[in-house]
Amino acid sequence: MTTTATTPKAHRPTEATPAPRPRALNYSRTTATAARVLRQLGHDPRTIALLLLIPCVMLFLLRYVFDGSPRVFDSIGASLLGVFPLITMFLVTSIATLRERTSGTLERLLAMPLGKGDLIAGYALAFGTLAIIQSALATGLAVWFLDLDVTGSPWLLLLVALLDALLGTALGLFVSAFASSEFQAVQFMPAVIFPQLLLCGLFTARADMHPALEAISDVLPMSYAVDGMNEVLLHTDMTATFIRDVAIVAGCALLVLTLGAATLKRRTR
């Protein structure tokens, strides 16, 4: 009887299974990112002072610039109540995010199981928390201490101011991806914010502008922020125009945050 030797099968090396990519959004990773950003901001009291106090100081100065003409303050104070938080949140967010990217912190974070959506949402949540405090302080100061006369509810003013601050946060996160230094981040302010400031209807009615400029203003989110504030200034109840303006500002903030997550690079160099 003959026996047939069995030849063992050649051992094939097992291919490494690639690590699963993190999902777009995860609650624990997002809140952990937000908590880290808030802890870092807590060690920088000057940044906290800039975020919370500058809009209040600007409104205080504006009130007494027009001390002899209180109606002028009433007509533009509500609009600026939304403009000031947008500008300060844009400036601080863009510089703070760029600082983490240029220092390598952002690259180390993205090397971990952390999705781009988690990172952007975490930053938005952290700065959005500060935006709530900032908007509440500015609105309370304007309405109850500086006697800003509004026909509608002050809570609607607070809502628009908060959405404007969140829009500034989203714009700051977005433009930080295109700057390579803090100086460039500051230069984005006249490029992104100032045209909106000139065309939003703050200085003159948008209908009185050149048709080309009016058409441009119709696609700028700050125009709808100012329109929303004016609706609260003139109407006792929430109007359909106010709801439209609020929805547009909120939608623009969400769109810019999505674009910020899409354009975020995993490597800084």
PDB file of C-alpha atoms in Angstrom:
ATOM      1  CA  MET A   1       0.000   0.000   0.000  1.00  0.00           C
ATOM      2  CA  THR A   2       1.392   3.297  -1.058  1.00  0.00           C
ATOM      3  CA  THR A   3       0.850   6.481   0.832  1.00  0.00           C
ATOM      4  CA  THR A   4       0.637   9.801  -0.837  1.00  0.00           C
ATOM      5  CA  ALA A   5       2.372  12.573   0.982  1.00  0.00           C
ATOM      6  CA  THR A   6       0.262  15.636   1.299  1.00  0.00           C
ATOM      7  CA  THR A   7       2.021  18.842   0.635  1.00  0.00           C
ATOM      8  CA  PRO A   8       0.960  21.585   2.991  1.00  0.00           C
ATOM      9  CA  LYS A   9      -0.566  24.572   1.333  1.00  0.00           C
ATOM     10  CA  ALA A  10       1.660  27.576   1.061  1.00  0.00           C
ATOM     11  CA  HIS A  11       0.964  30.088   3.725  1.00  0.00           C
ATOM     12  CA  ARG A  12      -0.191  33.353   2.287  1.00  0.00           C
ATOM     13  CA  PRO A  13       0.430  36.453   4.291  1.00  0.00           C
ATOM     14  CA  THR A  14      -2.739  38.046   5.529  1.00  0.00           C
ATOM     15  CA  GLU A  15      -3.388  41.403   3.948  1.00  0.00           C
ATOM     16  CA  ALA A  16      -3.732  44.238   6.388  1.00  0.00           C
ATOM     17  CA  THR A  17      -7.268  45.447   6.697  1.00  0.00           C
ATOM     18  CA  PRO A  18      -7.400  49.197   6.307  1.00  0.00           C
ATOM     19  CA  ALA A  19      -8.652  51.067   9.321  1.00  0.00           C
ATOM     20  CA  PRO A  20     -12.248  52.115   8.860  1.00  0.00           C
ATOM     21  CA  ARG A  21     -12.642  55.786   8.148  1.00  0.00           C
ATOM     22  CA  PRO A  22     -14.588  57.634  10.828  1.00  0.00           C
ATOM     23  CA  ARG A  23     -18.139  58.538  10.112  1.00  0.00           C
ATOM     24  CA  ALA A  24     -18.946  62.090   9.103  1.00  0.00           C
ATOM     25  CA  LEU A  25     -20.276  63.005  12.536  1.00  0.00           C
ATOM     26  CA  ASN A  26     -20.007  61.348  15.929  1.00  0.00           C
ATOM     27  CA  TYR A  27     -21.478  62.883  19.058  1.00  0.00           C
ATOM     28  CA  SER A  28     -18.713  61.902  21.484  1.00  0.00           C
ATOM     29  CA  ARG A  29     -15.890  62.984  19.167  1.00  0.00           C
ATOM     30  CA  THR A  30     -17.638  66.267  18.373  1.00  0.00           C
ATOM     31  CA  THR A  31     -18.277  67.162  22.016  1.00  0.00           C
ATOM     32  CA  ALA A  32     -14.726  66.136  22.981  1.00  0.00           C
ATOM     33  CA  THR A  33     -13.364  68.495  20.313  1.00  0.00           C
ATOM     34  CA  ALA A  34     -15.615  71.301  21.535  1.00  0.00           C
ATOM     35  CA  ALA A  35     -14.529  70.743  25.147  1.00  0.00           C
ATOM     36  CA  ARG A  36     -10.847  70.866  24.138  1.00  0.00           C
ATOM     37  CA  VAL A  37     -11.314  74.154  22.260  1.00  0.00           C
ATOM     38  CA  LEU A  38     -13.183  75.694  25.195  1.00  0.00           C
ATOM     39  CA  ARG A  39     -10.441  74.618  27.605  1.00  0.00           C
ATOM     40  CA  GLN A  40      -7.825  76.251  25.398  1.00  0.00           C
ATOM     41  CA  LEU A  41      -9.855  79.437  25.117  1.00  0.00           C
ATOM     42  CA  GLY A  42     -10.237  79.443  28.895  1.00  0.00           C
ATOM     43  CA  HIS A  43      -6.466  79.886  29.181  1.00  0.00           C
ATOM     44  CA  ASP A  44      -6.609  82.967  26.919  1.00  0.00           C
ATOM     45  CA  PRO A  45      -8.594  85.647  28.775  1.00  0.00           C
ATOM     46  CA  ARG A  46      -7.779  88.305  26.183  1.00  0.00           C
ATOM     47  CA  THR A  47      -9.542  86.293  23.489  1.00  0.00           C
ATOM     48  CA  ILE A  48     -12.537  85.806  25.771  1.00  0.00           C
ATOM     49  CA  ALA A  49     -12.607  89.558  26.425  1.00  0.00           C
ATOM     50  CA  LEU A  50     -12.465  90.263  22.679  1.00  0.00           C
ATOM     51  CA  LEU A  51     -15.327  87.894  21.981  1.00  0.00           C
ATOM     52  CA  LEU A  52     -17.632  89.009  24.756  1.00  0.00           C
ATOM     53  CA  LEU A  53     -16.873  92.667  25.393  1.00  0.00           C
ATOM     54  CA  ILE A  54     -15.981  94.274  22.056  1.00  0.00           C
ATOM     55  CA  PRO A  55     -19.552  94.147  20.626  1.00  0.00           C
ATOM     56  CA  CYS A  56     -20.857  95.624  23.876  1.00  0.00           C
ATOM     57  CA  VAL A  57     -18.251  98.386  23.837  1.00  0.00           C
ATOM     58  CA  MET A  58     -19.055  99.212  20.203  1.00  0.00           C
ATOM     59  CA  LEU A  59     -22.778  99.442  20.944  1.00  0.00           C
ATOM     60  CA  PHE A  60     -22.106 101.601  24.011  1.00  0.00           C
ATOM     61  CA  LEU A  61     -19.965 104.012  21.969  1.00  0.00           C
ATOM     62  CA  LEU A  62     -22.531 104.088  19.172  1.00  0.00           C
ATOM     63  CA  ARG A  63     -25.314 104.964  21.600  1.00  0.00           C
ATOM     64  CA  TYR A  64     -23.516 108.033  22.869  1.00  0.00           C
ATOM     65  CA  VAL A  65     -22.162 109.060  19.477  1.00  0.00           C
ATOM     66  CA  PHE A  66     -25.829 109.647  18.637  1.00  0.00           C
ATOM     67  CA  ASP A  67     -26.694 110.937  22.089  1.00  0.00           C
ATOM     68  CA  GLY A  68     -28.474 113.955  20.610  1.00  0.00           C
ATOM     69  CA  SER A  69     -30.341 111.840  18.048  1.00  0.00           C
ATOM     70  CA  PRO A  70     -31.671 108.720  19.803  1.00  0.00           C
ATOM     71  CA  ARG A  71     -33.849 107.845  16.807  1.00  0.00           C
ATOM     72  CA  VAL A  72     -30.711 107.351  14.712  1.00  0.00           C
ATOM     73  CA  PHE A  73     -29.444 104.839  17.243  1.00  0.00           C
ATOM     74  CA  ASP A  74     -32.809 103.080  17.169  1.00  0.00           C
ATOM     75  CA  SER A  75     -32.703 102.833  13.369  1.00  0.00           C
ATOM     76  CA  ILE A  76     -29.206 101.388  13.038  1.00  0.00           C
ATOM     77  CA  GLY A  77     -28.559  99.931  16.492  1.00  0.00           C
ATOM     78  CA  ALA A  78     -30.576  96.790  15.821  1.00  0.00           C
ATOM     79  CA  SER A  79     -28.728  96.134  12.565  1.00  0.00           C
ATOM     80  CA  LEU A  80     -25.330  96.616  14.167  1.00  0.00           C
ATOM     81  CA  LEU A  81     -26.413  94.310  16.959  1.00  0.00           C
ATOM     82  CA  GLY A  82     -26.122  91.539  14.377  1.00  0.00           C
ATOM     83  CA  VAL A  83     -23.130  92.909  12.465  1.00  0.00           C
ATOM     84  CA  PHE A  84     -20.744  93.284  15.413  1.00  0.00           C
ATOM     85  CA  PRO A  85     -20.992  89.646  16.633  1.00  0.00           C
ATOM     86  CA  LEU A  86     -20.540  88.395  13.062  1.00  0.00           C
ATOM     87  CA  ILE A  87     -17.334  90.398  12.615  1.00  0.00           C
ATOM     88  CA  THR A  88     -15.767  89.459  15.961  1.00  0.00           C
ATOM     89  CA  MET A  89     -16.617  85.760  15.635  1.00  0.00           C
ATOM     90  CA  PHE A  90     -15.212  85.705  12.102  1.00  0.00           C
ATOM     91  CA  LEU A  91     -11.941  87.297  13.173  1.00  0.00           C
ATOM     92  CA  VAL A  92     -11.327  85.226  16.296  1.00  0.00           C
ATOM     93  CA  THR A  93     -12.432  81.916  14.777  1.00  0.00           C
ATOM     94  CA  SER A  94     -10.304  82.249  11.643  1.00  0.00           C
ATOM     95  CA  ILE A  95      -7.159  83.136  13.594  1.00  0.00           C
ATOM     96  CA  ALA A  96      -7.668  80.490  16.298  1.00  0.00           C
ATOM     97  CA  THR A  97      -8.280  77.739  13.728  1.00  0.00           C
ATOM     98  CA  LEU A  98      -5.321  78.805  11.596  1.00  0.00           C
ATOM     99  CA  ARG A  99      -3.056  78.823  14.663  1.00  0.00           C
ATOM    100  CA  GLU A 100      -3.915  75.183  15.356  1.00  0.00           C
ATOM    101  CA  ARG A 101      -3.300  74.258  11.731  1.00  0.00           C
ATOM    102  CA  THR A 102       0.087  75.972  11.439  1.00  0.00           C
ATOM    103  CA  SER A 103       1.258  74.612  14.809  1.00  0.00           C
ATOM    104  CA  GLY A 104       0.581  71.035  13.686  1.00  0.00           C
ATOM    105  CA  THR A 105      -2.192  70.423  16.224  1.00  0.00           C
ATOM    106  CA  LEU A 106      -4.784  70.017  13.505  1.00  0.00           C
ATOM    107  CA  GLU A 107      -2.702  67.452  11.635  1.00  0.00           C
ATOM    108  CA  ARG A 108      -2.161  65.399  14.794  1.00  0.00           C
ATOM    109  CA  LEU A 109      -5.869  65.467  15.553  1.00  0.00           C
ATOM    110  CA  LEU A 110      -6.815  64.316  12.061  1.00  0.00           C
ATOM    111  CA  ALA A 111      -4.295  61.457  12.313  1.00  0.00           C
ATOM    112  CA  MET A 112      -6.536  60.074  15.064  1.00  0.00           C
ATOM    113  CA  PRO A 113      -9.924  58.454  14.352  1.00  0.00           C
ATOM    114  CA  LEU A 114     -11.490  61.885  14.026  1.00  0.00           C
ATOM    115  CA  GLY A 115     -13.575  62.834  11.020  1.00  0.00           C
ATOM    116  CA  LYS A 116     -13.426  66.213   9.345  1.00  0.00           C
ATOM    117  CA  GLY A 117     -17.083  66.710  10.170  1.00  0.00           C
ATOM    118  CA  ASP A 118     -16.373  65.990  13.850  1.00  0.00           C
ATOM    119  CA  LEU A 119     -13.623  68.598  13.883  1.00  0.00           C
ATOM    120  CA  ILE A 120     -15.605  71.333  12.149  1.00  0.00           C
ATOM    121  CA  ALA A 121     -18.733  70.612  14.198  1.00  0.00           C
ATOM    122  CA  GLY A 122     -16.686  70.625  17.401  1.00  0.00           C
ATOM    123  CA  TYR A 123     -15.184  74.010  16.608  1.00  0.00           C
ATOM    124  CA  ALA A 124     -18.607  75.345  15.630  1.00  0.00           C
ATOM    125  CA  LEU A 125     -20.104  74.026  18.886  1.00  0.00           C
ATOM    126  CA  ALA A 126     -17.347  75.589  21.005  1.00  0.00           C
ATOM    127  CA  PHE A 127     -17.438  78.987  19.349  1.00  0.00           C
ATOM    128  CA  GLY A 128     -21.220  78.759  19.093  1.00  0.00           C
ATOM    129  CA  THR A 129     -21.385  78.456  22.884  1.00  0.00           C
ATOM    130  CA  LEU A 130     -19.406  81.664  23.179  1.00  0.00           C
ATOM    131  CA  ALA A 131     -21.627  83.213  20.507  1.00  0.00           C
ATOM    132  CA  ILE A 132     -24.693  82.566  22.680  1.00  0.00           C
ATOM    133  CA  ILE A 133     -23.096  84.392  25.613  1.00  0.00           C
ATOM    134  CA  GLN A 134     -21.846  87.194  23.366  1.00  0.00           C
ATOM    135  CA  SER A 135     -25.223  87.720  21.695  1.00  0.00           C
ATOM    136  CA  ALA A 136     -27.077  87.636  25.017  1.00  0.00           C
ATOM    137  CA  LEU A 137     -24.760  90.265  26.520  1.00  0.00           C
ATOM    138  CA  ALA A 138     -24.983  92.570  23.500  1.00  0.00           C
ATOM    139  CA  THR A 139     -28.754  92.245  23.173  1.00  0.00           C
ATOM    140  CA  GLY A 140     -29.357  92.767  26.878  1.00  0.00           C
ATOM    141  CA  LEU A 141     -27.107  95.825  26.925  1.00  0.00           C
ATOM    142  CA  ALA A 142     -28.757  97.386  23.872  1.00  0.00           C
ATOM    143  CA  VAL A 143     -32.367  96.789  24.918  1.00  0.00           C
ATOM    144  CA  TRP A 144     -32.357  97.169  28.703  1.00  0.00           C
ATOM    145  CA  PHE A 145     -29.454  99.562  29.357  1.00  0.00           C
ATOM    146  CA  LEU A 146     -29.036 101.608  26.175  1.00  0.00           C
ATOM    147  CA  ASP A 147     -32.807 101.910  25.614  1.00  0.00           C
ATOM    148  CA  LEU A 148     -32.851 100.526  22.085  1.00  0.00           C
ATOM    149  CA  ASP A 149     -36.481 100.998  21.050  1.00  0.00           C
ATOM    150  CA  VAL A 150     -37.745  97.956  19.132  1.00  0.00           C
ATOM    151  CA  THR A 151     -41.340  97.158  18.261  1.00  0.00           C
ATOM    152  CA  GLY A 152     -40.922  93.382  18.274  1.00  0.00           C
ATOM    153  CA  SER A 153     -39.714  90.971  20.912  1.00  0.00           C
ATOM    154  CA  PRO A 154     -36.113  91.314  22.175  1.00  0.00           C
ATOM    155  CA  TRP A 155     -35.920  87.517  22.011  1.00  0.00           C
ATOM    156  CA  LEU A 156     -36.215  87.728  18.234  1.00  0.00           C
ATOM    157  CA  LEU A 157     -33.336  90.214  18.236  1.00  0.00           C
ATOM    158  CA  LEU A 158     -31.334  87.715  20.244  1.00  0.00           C
ATOM    159  CA  LEU A 159     -32.167  84.946  17.771  1.00  0.00           C
ATOM    160  CA  VAL A 160     -30.910  86.937  14.787  1.00  0.00           C
ATOM    161  CA  ALA A 161     -27.805  88.101  16.667  1.00  0.00           C
ATOM    162  CA  LEU A 162     -27.009  84.503  17.582  1.00  0.00           C
ATOM    163  CA  LEU A 163     -27.436  83.303  14.002  1.00  0.00           C
ATOM    164  CA  ASP A 164     -25.198  86.136  12.797  1.00  0.00           C
ATOM    165  CA  ALA A 165     -22.512  85.129  15.285  1.00  0.00           C
ATOM    166  CA  LEU A 166     -22.779  81.504  14.138  1.00  0.00           C
ATOM    167  CA  LEU A 167     -22.488  82.681  10.535  1.00  0.00           C
ATOM    168  CA  GLY A 168     -19.321  84.572  11.451  1.00  0.00           C
ATOM    169  CA  THR A 169     -17.978  81.403  13.092  1.00  0.00           C
ATOM    170  CA  ALA A 170     -18.726  79.359   9.978  1.00  0.00           C
ATOM    171  CA  LEU A 171     -17.091  81.917   7.668  1.00  0.00           C
ATOM    172  CA  GLY A 172     -14.029  82.072   9.926  1.00  0.00           C
ATOM    173  CA  LEU A 173     -13.636  78.284   9.896  1.00  0.00           C
ATOM    174  CA  PHE A 174     -14.020  78.227   6.124  1.00  0.00           C
ATOM    175  CA  VAL A 175     -11.525  80.949   5.189  1.00  0.00           C
ATOM    176  CA  SER A 176      -8.888  79.663   7.634  1.00  0.00           C
ATOM    177  CA  ALA A 177      -8.299  76.757   5.243  1.00  0.00           C
ATOM    178  CA  PHE A 178      -7.074  79.192   2.568  1.00  0.00           C
ATOM    179  CA  ALA A 179      -4.705  81.253   4.742  1.00  0.00           C
ATOM    180  CA  SER A 180      -1.112  80.288   5.500  1.00  0.00           C
ATOM    181  CA  SER A 181      -0.479  82.899   8.201  1.00  0.00           C
ATOM    182  CA  GLU A 182      -2.429  84.909  10.727  1.00  0.00           C
ATOM    183  CA  PHE A 183      -1.748  88.030   8.681  1.00  0.00           C
ATOM    184  CA  GLN A 184      -3.459  86.438   5.670  1.00  0.00           C
ATOM    185  CA  ALA A 185      -6.381  85.407   7.870  1.00  0.00           C
ATOM    186  CA  VAL A 186      -6.854  89.048   8.894  1.00  0.00           C
ATOM    187  CA  GLN A 187      -6.649  90.086   5.229  1.00  0.00           C
ATOM    188  CA  PHE A 188      -9.648  87.901   4.465  1.00  0.00           C
ATOM    189  CA  MET A 189     -11.753  90.233   6.588  1.00  0.00           C
ATOM    190  CA  PRO A 190     -11.855  93.096   4.046  1.00  0.00           C
ATOM    191  CA  ALA A 191     -12.324  90.524   1.297  1.00  0.00           C
ATOM    192  CA  VAL A 192     -15.212  88.629   2.914  1.00  0.00           C
ATOM    193  CA  ILE A 193     -16.810  90.950   5.479  1.00  0.00           C
ATOM    194  CA  PHE A 194     -16.420  94.512   4.197  1.00  0.00           C
ATOM    195  CA  PRO A 195     -18.262  94.020   0.862  1.00  0.00           C
ATOM    196  CA  GLN A 196     -21.181  92.528   2.778  1.00  0.00           C
ATOM    197  CA  LEU A 197     -21.060  95.422   5.230  1.00  0.00           C
ATOM    198  CA  LEU A 198     -21.305  97.972   2.418  1.00  0.00           C
ATOM    199  CA  LEU A 199     -24.036  96.146   0.497  1.00  0.00           C
ATOM    200  CA  CYS A 200     -26.235  94.854   3.346  1.00  0.00           C
ATOM    201  CA  GLY A 201     -28.477  97.932   3.443  1.00  0.00           C
ATOM    202  CA  LEU A 202     -26.978  99.397   6.591  1.00  0.00           C
ATOM    203  CA  PHE A 203     -25.909 102.683   4.985  1.00  0.00           C
ATOM    204  CA  THR A 204     -28.599 102.968   2.334  1.00  0.00           C
ATOM    205  CA  ALA A 205     -31.586 100.942   1.220  1.00  0.00           C
ATOM    206  CA  ARG A 206     -30.600  98.114  -1.106  1.00  0.00           C
ATOM    207  CA  ALA A 207     -33.346  99.147  -3.525  1.00  0.00           C
ATOM    208  CA  ASP A 208     -31.580 102.495  -4.017  1.00  0.00           C
ATOM    209  CA  MET A 209     -28.300 100.886  -5.069  1.00  0.00           C
ATOM    210  CA  HIS A 210     -27.112 100.314  -8.617  1.00  0.00           C
ATOM    211  CA  PRO A 211     -29.006  97.295 -10.014  1.00  0.00           C
ATOM    212  CA  ALA A 212     -25.789  95.274 -10.287  1.00  0.00           C
ATOM    213  CA  LEU A 213     -24.915  95.947  -6.650  1.00  0.00           C
ATOM    214  CA  GLU A 214     -28.464  95.226  -5.569  1.00  0.00           C
ATOM    215  CA  ALA A 215     -28.289  91.862  -7.331  1.00  0.00           C
ATOM    216  CA  ILE A 216     -25.028  91.060  -5.528  1.00  0.00           C
ATOM    217  CA  SER A 217     -26.500  92.089  -2.177  1.00  0.00           C
ATOM    218  CA  ASP A 218     -29.387  89.681  -2.753  1.00  0.00           C
ATOM    219  CA  VAL A 219     -27.004  86.707  -2.460  1.00  0.00           C
ATOM    220  CA  LEU A 220     -25.021  87.940   0.556  1.00  0.00           C
ATOM    221  CA  PRO A 221     -26.115  86.526   3.931  1.00  0.00           C
ATOM    222  CA  MET A 222     -25.454  89.726   5.881  1.00  0.00           C
ATOM    223  CA  SER A 223     -28.186  91.440   3.834  1.00  0.00           C
ATOM    224  CA  TYR A 224     -30.749  89.039   5.264  1.00  0.00           C
ATOM    225  CA  ALA A 225     -29.319  89.434   8.766  1.00  0.00           C
ATOM    226  CA  VAL A 226     -29.901  93.198   8.576  1.00  0.00           C
ATOM    227  CA  ASP A 227     -33.347  92.666   7.028  1.00  0.00           C
ATOM    228  CA  GLY A 228     -34.264  90.319   9.878  1.00  0.00           C
ATOM    229  CA  MET A 229     -33.216  92.879  12.478  1.00  0.00           C
ATOM    230  CA  ASN A 230     -35.263  95.559  10.709  1.00  0.00           C
ATOM    231  CA  GLU A 231     -38.320  93.299  10.748  1.00  0.00           C
ATOM    232  CA  VAL A 232     -38.065  93.055  14.546  1.00  0.00           C
ATOM    233  CA  LEU A 233     -37.514  96.807  14.717  1.00  0.00           C
ATOM    234  CA  LEU A 234     -40.729  97.601  12.813  1.00  0.00           C
ATOM    235  CA  HIS A 235     -43.214  94.780  13.505  1.00  0.00           C
ATOM    236  CA  THR A 236     -44.712  93.490  16.723  1.00  0.00           C
ATOM    237  CA  ASP A 237     -45.230  89.938  15.476  1.00  0.00           C
ATOM    238  CA  MET A 238     -43.031  87.456  13.679  1.00  0.00           C
ATOM    239  CA  THR A 239     -43.553  88.074   9.953  1.00  0.00           C
ATOM    240  CA  ALA A 240     -43.084  85.769   6.984  1.00  0.00           C
ATOM    241  CA  THR A 241     -40.211  87.972   5.838  1.00  0.00           C
ATOM    242  CA  PHE A 242     -38.515  87.531   9.214  1.00  0.00           C
ATOM    243  CA  ILE A 243     -38.852  83.755   9.002  1.00  0.00           C
ATOM    244  CA  ARG A 244     -37.387  83.828   5.485  1.00  0.00           C
ATOM    245  CA  ASP A 245     -34.451  85.970   6.599  1.00  0.00           C
ATOM    246  CA  VAL A 246     -33.689  83.766   9.599  1.00  0.00           C
ATOM    247  CA  ALA A 247     -33.893  80.620   7.473  1.00  0.00           C
ATOM    248  CA  ILE A 248     -31.491  82.055   4.882  1.00  0.00           C
ATOM    249  CA  VAL A 249     -28.914  83.103   7.492  1.00  0.00           C
ATOM    250  CA  ALA A 250     -29.109  79.703   9.206  1.00  0.00           C
ATOM    251  CA  GLY A 251     -28.908  77.886   5.865  1.00  0.00           C
ATOM    252  CA  CYS A 252     -25.859  79.908   4.810  1.00  0.00           C
ATOM    253  CA  ALA A 253     -24.111  79.094   8.094  1.00  0.00           C
ATOM    254  CA  LEU A 254     -24.804  75.384   7.618  1.00  0.00           C
ATOM    255  CA  LEU A 255     -23.660  75.496   3.992  1.00  0.00           C
ATOM    256  CA  VAL A 256     -20.404  77.252   4.863  1.00  0.00           C
ATOM    257  CA  LEU A 257     -19.717  74.738   7.650  1.00  0.00           C
ATOM    258  CA  THR A 258     -20.240  71.897   5.173  1.00  0.00           C
ATOM    259  CA  LEU A 259     -17.859  73.533   2.711  1.00  0.00           C
ATOM    260  CA  GLY A 260     -15.352  73.998   5.524  1.00  0.00           C
ATOM    261  CA  ALA A 261     -15.422  70.284   6.309  1.00  0.00           C
ATOM    262  CA  ALA A 262     -15.062  69.424   2.608  1.00  0.00           C
ATOM    263  CA  THR A 263     -12.049  71.696   2.067  1.00  0.00           C
ATOM    264  CA  LEU A 264     -10.249  70.773   5.311  1.00  0.00           C
ATOM    265  CA  LYS A 265      -6.916  69.096   4.555  1.00  0.00           C
ATOM    266  CA  ARG A 266      -5.593  66.227   6.650  1.00  0.00           C
ATOM    267  CA  ARG A 267      -2.032  67.432   6.165  1.00  0.00           C
ATOM    268  CA  THR A 268      -0.827  70.937   6.780  1.00  0.00           C
ATOM    269  CA  ARG A 269       2.099  70.633   4.348  1.00  0.00           C
TER     270      ARG A 269
END
